[in-house]
Coordinates of C-alpha atoms in Angstrom, one line a residue:
M74 CA 6.6 46.5 -12.5
F75 CA 3.0 46.0 -13.3
S76 CA 1.6 47.8 -16.4
K77 CA -0.1 50.8 -15.7
S78 CA -2.9 50.2 -18.3
R79 CA -4.6 47.6 -16.0
T80 CA -6.1 48.5 -12.7
I81 CA -7.5 46.3 -10.0
V82 CA -11.3 46.7 -10.0
L83 CA -12.6 43.7 -7.9
V84 CA -11.3 43.3 -4.5
L85 CA -13.1 40.9 -1.8
V86 CA -11.3 40.9 1.5
L87 CA -12.2 38.3 4.1
F88 CA -11.1 39.1 7.7
L89 CA -12.7 36.1 9.6
S90 CA -11.7 34.7 13.1
L91 CA -9.6 31.6 12.9
P92 CA -10.3 28.4 15.0
S93 CA -7.5 27.9 17.6
G94 CA -4.4 26.3 16.1
F95 CA -4.2 28.5 13.0
A96 CA -1.7 31.6 12.9
A97 CA -2.9 34.8 12.0
A98 CA -1.7 35.8 8.5
G99 CA -2.6 38.2 5.6
Q100 CA -1.9 36.1 2.5
T101 CA -4.0 37.4 -0.6
L102 CA -4.9 35.1 -3.5
Y103 CA -4.3 37.1 -6.6
Q104 CA -6.4 36.5 -9.6
Y105 CA -6.1 37.8 -13.3
S106 CA -9.4 37.7 -15.2
T107 CA -12.4 35.2 -14.5
I108 CA -13.1 31.6 -15.1
D109 CA -16.2 32.7 -17.0
A110 CA -14.4 34.9 -19.3
L111 CA -12.2 31.9 -20.2
L112 CA -15.1 29.7 -21.0
A113 CA -16.5 32.1 -23.1
G114 CA -13.4 32.2 -25.3
L115 CA -11.4 35.2 -24.0
Y116 CA -7.9 33.3 -24.4
D117 CA -5.7 36.5 -24.9
G118 CA -4.6 38.6 -21.7
D119 CA -2.3 41.3 -21.1
L120 CA -0.6 40.2 -18.1
T121 CA 3.0 38.7 -18.5
V122 CA 4.5 35.8 -16.5
A123 CA 7.0 38.2 -15.0
E124 CA 4.3 40.2 -13.4
L125 CA 2.2 37.5 -12.5
K126 CA 5.2 36.0 -10.4
E127 CA 5.5 39.1 -8.6
R128 CA 2.1 38.6 -7.4
G129 CA 2.6 35.0 -6.1
G130 CA 5.0 32.1 -6.3
F131 CA 2.5 29.2 -6.0
G132 CA -0.6 28.7 -8.2
L133 CA -2.1 27.9 -11.7
G134 CA -3.6 29.1 -14.9
T135 CA -2.8 28.8 -18.6
L136 CA -1.2 30.9 -21.4
N137 CA -2.4 32.9 -24.3
G138 CA -4.3 30.8 -26.6
I139 CA -5.1 28.2 -24.1
D140 CA -1.3 27.1 -24.8
G141 CA -1.1 24.4 -22.3
E142 CA -1.3 24.6 -18.6
L143 CA 0.4 27.0 -16.3
I144 CA 1.9 25.9 -13.1
V145 CA 3.6 28.1 -10.6
L146 CA 5.7 26.5 -7.8
D147 CA 8.5 27.8 -5.8
G148 CA 8.5 31.2 -7.4
E149 CA 8.9 29.7 -10.9
A150 CA 6.3 29.5 -13.7
Y151 CA 6.1 26.3 -15.8
Q152 CA 4.2 25.6 -18.9
A153 CA 2.7 21.9 -19.6
A154 CA 2.2 21.5 -23.3
A155 CA -0.3 19.1 -24.7
G156 CA 1.2 15.8 -24.3
G157 CA 2.7 16.7 -20.7
A158 CA 6.0 18.1 -21.7
V159 CA 7.1 20.9 -19.3
T160 CA 9.3 23.9 -20.3
V161 CA 9.8 27.5 -18.7
P162 CA 8.0 30.2 -20.3
A163 CA 9.6 33.5 -21.1
G164 CA 8.9 36.4 -18.7
D165 CA 7.0 38.4 -21.4
A166 CA 4.7 35.4 -22.2
L167 CA 1.1 36.5 -21.6
V168 CA -1.5 35.1 -19.6
P169 CA -5.4 35.0 -20.1
F170 CA -6.0 33.7 -16.8
A171 CA -4.2 32.8 -13.5
T172 CA -4.6 32.6 -9.8
V173 CA -1.4 32.9 -7.7
V174 CA -0.3 33.3 -3.7
H175 CA 2.8 33.9 -1.6
F176 CA 2.3 30.2 -0.2
D177 CA 3.0 30.0 3.6
A178 CA 1.8 26.6 5.2
E179 CA -0.2 27.2 8.2
Q180 CA -1.1 23.3 8.8
Q181 CA 0.7 20.0 7.6
R182 CA -1.0 16.8 7.6
Q183 CA -0.1 13.3 6.3
L184 CA -2.3 11.7 3.6
K185 CA -2.7 8.1 3.2
D186 CA -4.3 5.7 0.8
I187 CA -5.7 8.1 -1.7
H188 CA -7.2 6.2 -4.7
T189 CA -9.1 8.8 -6.6
L190 CA -9.3 12.6 -7.1
D191 CA -12.7 12.5 -5.4
G192 CA -11.0 10.7 -2.6
L193 CA -8.2 13.4 -2.4
N194 CA -10.9 16.3 -2.4
D195 CA -12.6 14.9 0.4
A196 CA -9.5 14.3 2.6
I197 CA -8.4 17.7 2.1
H198 CA -12.0 19.2 2.7
A199 CA -12.0 17.5 5.9
L200 CA -9.0 19.5 6.8
L201 CA -10.7 22.9 6.0
P202 CA -11.7 25.1 9.0
S203 CA -14.5 26.8 7.0
E204 CA -15.9 26.4 3.4
N205 CA -16.3 30.0 3.0
R206 CA -12.5 30.9 2.8
F207 CA -10.0 30.3 0.1
Y208 CA -7.0 27.9 0.4
A209 CA -3.8 27.0 -1.3
V210 CA -2.8 23.3 -0.8
R211 CA 0.5 21.8 -1.7
I212 CA 0.9 18.0 -1.8
D213 CA 4.3 16.5 -2.0
G214 CA 4.8 12.6 -2.6
T215 CA 5.3 9.7 -4.6
F216 CA 2.2 9.1 -7.0
H217 CA 1.3 5.8 -8.4
A218 CA -0.5 7.7 -11.2
V219 CA -1.5 11.2 -11.8
K220 CA -3.7 11.7 -14.7
T221 CA -3.4 15.1 -16.3
R222 CA -4.7 17.1 -19.3
A223 CA -3.3 20.0 -21.6
I224 CA -4.5 21.6 -24.8
A225 CA -2.7 22.7 -27.6
K226 CA -2.4 26.3 -28.5
Q227 CA -5.7 27.6 -30.2
S228 CA -5.9 30.1 -33.0
P229 CA -8.4 32.8 -33.4
P230 CA -11.5 33.0 -34.0
Y231 CA -11.7 31.1 -30.6
K232 CA -14.2 28.4 -30.0
P233 CA -15.9 28.2 -26.2
L234 CA -13.6 26.2 -23.8
A235 CA -16.2 23.5 -23.5
E236 CA -15.7 22.8 -27.3
V237 CA -11.9 23.0 -27.0
V238 CA -11.5 21.0 -24.3
K239 CA -12.5 18.1 -26.4
E240 CA -9.2 18.3 -28.2
Q241 CA -7.2 17.8 -24.8
V242 CA -4.5 15.6 -24.8
V243 CA -4.5 13.0 -21.6
T244 CA -1.2 11.9 -20.2
T245 CA -0.7 9.6 -17.0
F246 CA 2.5 10.3 -14.8
D247 CA 3.9 8.3 -11.9
G248 CA 6.8 8.9 -9.4
R249 CA 7.9 11.9 -7.1
G250 CA 6.0 15.4 -7.8
T251 CA 3.7 17.7 -6.3
L252 CA 0.2 18.7 -6.7
I253 CA -0.5 22.7 -6.7
G254 CA -4.1 23.0 -5.5
L255 CA -6.3 25.9 -4.7
Y256 CA -10.0 25.7 -3.0
A257 CA -12.5 28.6 -4.0
P258 CA -15.9 28.9 -2.0
V259 CA -19.1 28.6 -3.7
F260 CA -19.9 32.3 -3.6
V261 CA -17.2 33.0 -6.3
K262 CA -18.9 31.0 -9.0
G263 CA -18.4 32.6 -12.5
V264 CA -15.1 34.3 -11.1
N265 CA -13.0 31.1 -10.0
V266 CA -13.7 27.5 -9.9
P267 CA -15.9 26.4 -6.8
G268 CA -14.2 23.8 -4.8
F269 CA -10.6 22.4 -5.8
H270 CA -8.6 22.9 -8.8
W271 CA -5.4 21.1 -9.0
H272 CA -2.4 21.1 -11.5
Y273 CA 0.5 18.5 -11.2
L274 CA 4.5 19.0 -11.8
A275 CA 6.7 16.0 -11.5
A276 CA 9.7 16.5 -9.3
D277 CA 12.2 16.8 -12.1
R278 CA 10.1 19.5 -13.7
Q279 CA 9.9 17.7 -17.0
G280 CA 6.3 16.7 -16.8
G281 CA 2.7 18.0 -15.7
G282 CA -0.7 19.4 -16.3
H283 CA -4.2 19.9 -15.2
V284 CA -5.1 17.0 -12.9
L285 CA -8.0 14.6 -13.7
D286 CA -7.2 11.9 -11.3
C287 CA -4.6 10.5 -9.1
T288 CA -3.6 7.7 -6.7
F289 CA -1.2 7.5 -3.9
D290 CA -0.3 5.6 -0.8
A291 CA 1.3 8.4 1.2
A292 CA 2.0 12.1 0.8
V293 CA 2.2 15.4 2.9
A294 CA -0.3 18.1 2.5
K295 CA 0.4 21.5 3.4
L296 CA -2.5 23.9 3.6
D297 CA -2.4 27.9 3.7
V298 CA -5.6 29.6 4.9
L299 CA -6.2 32.6 2.8
R300 CA -8.0 35.8 4.0
S301 CA -8.2 38.1 1.0
F302 CA -9.0 37.6 -2.7
T303 CA -8.2 40.3 -5.3
V304 CA -9.3 40.2 -9.0
E305 CA -7.8 42.1 -11.7
L306 CA -9.8 42.4 -14.8
P307 CA -8.2 42.7 -18.4
A308 CA -8.3 46.3 -19.7
D309 CA -9.0 45.7 -23.3
R310 CA -12.0 45.8 -25.6
A311 CA -12.3 42.1 -25.8
F312 CA -13.2 41.8 -22.2
D313 CA -15.5 44.8 -22.3
D314 CA -17.5 43.3 -24.8
I315 CA -17.9 39.8 -24.1
D316 CA -21.1 38.4 -22.9
L317 CA -20.7 37.1 -19.6
S318 CA -24.5 36.7 -18.6
G319 CA -26.0 33.2 -17.8
D320 CA -24.8 30.2 -15.9
K321 CA -21.8 28.7 -17.3
G322 CA -22.0 25.9 -14.8
K323 CA -22.4 23.2 -17.4
E324 CA -19.4 24.3 -19.5
L325 CA -17.2 24.4 -16.3
H326 CA -18.2 20.6 -15.4
A327 CA -17.5 19.6 -19.3
V328 CA -14.1 21.4 -18.9
E329 CA -13.0 20.0 -15.5
K330 CA -14.1 16.3 -15.9
D331 CA -12.2 13.2 -16.7
P332 CA -13.3 12.3 -20.2
A333 CA -12.9 8.6 -19.4
Q334 CA -14.7 8.6 -16.2
G335 CA -17.2 11.5 -17.3
K336 CA -16.6 13.4 -13.8
R337 CA -13.4 15.1 -12.4

């Protein structure tokens, strides 16, 4: 059960008509904390991994102290450490930021000849019925290369994420695996990552991380259109006191980009 010390304080509900060919559904994208809080150095939350999995079995995030990348797939949570090795975190491990959904694909497409992450984003973007909704995207295939990153656990006092990310460890995987993707519209800038955000998990569940680039010949993409978005804010003094004013777009770009290319 969820802790009684936390309260859902921000709910954005989007009930929009769908184009023909899309099933009516009511999936809710659940998010804990905000991306700007993470950028500002709020790396400790009070949501457990077990509680997060109750909210959704597909998604992404990180663990307290920015201890690697959190990947949620098929109802299980995985932790990709710096260097790409994956383990299953304990149910009582804590999360400072995460976004999950109970994935229910409404559309399936074959993708071919994807050579960059930008190319993948363009191909998925062409499938979206609107830029003003949220989407969960699952891509299963055999990859020529997936470049990922993860960051080693930090210790307080925490530096801003744009500084910490300079310590990221980049690893490249190939073979069968899954891309776990979320798309957020531009109007949630500061709350979530506008556009696409991808994590990767190898089919053997032994490797993964935050995706910086990828290439593959063919893969299957499944798309879930999400009608509502719920944000739960941390109920602690650190969140209450942190300065979230100002535009953190430059910091977000620095965090998301591929250090070898200077972009995502």
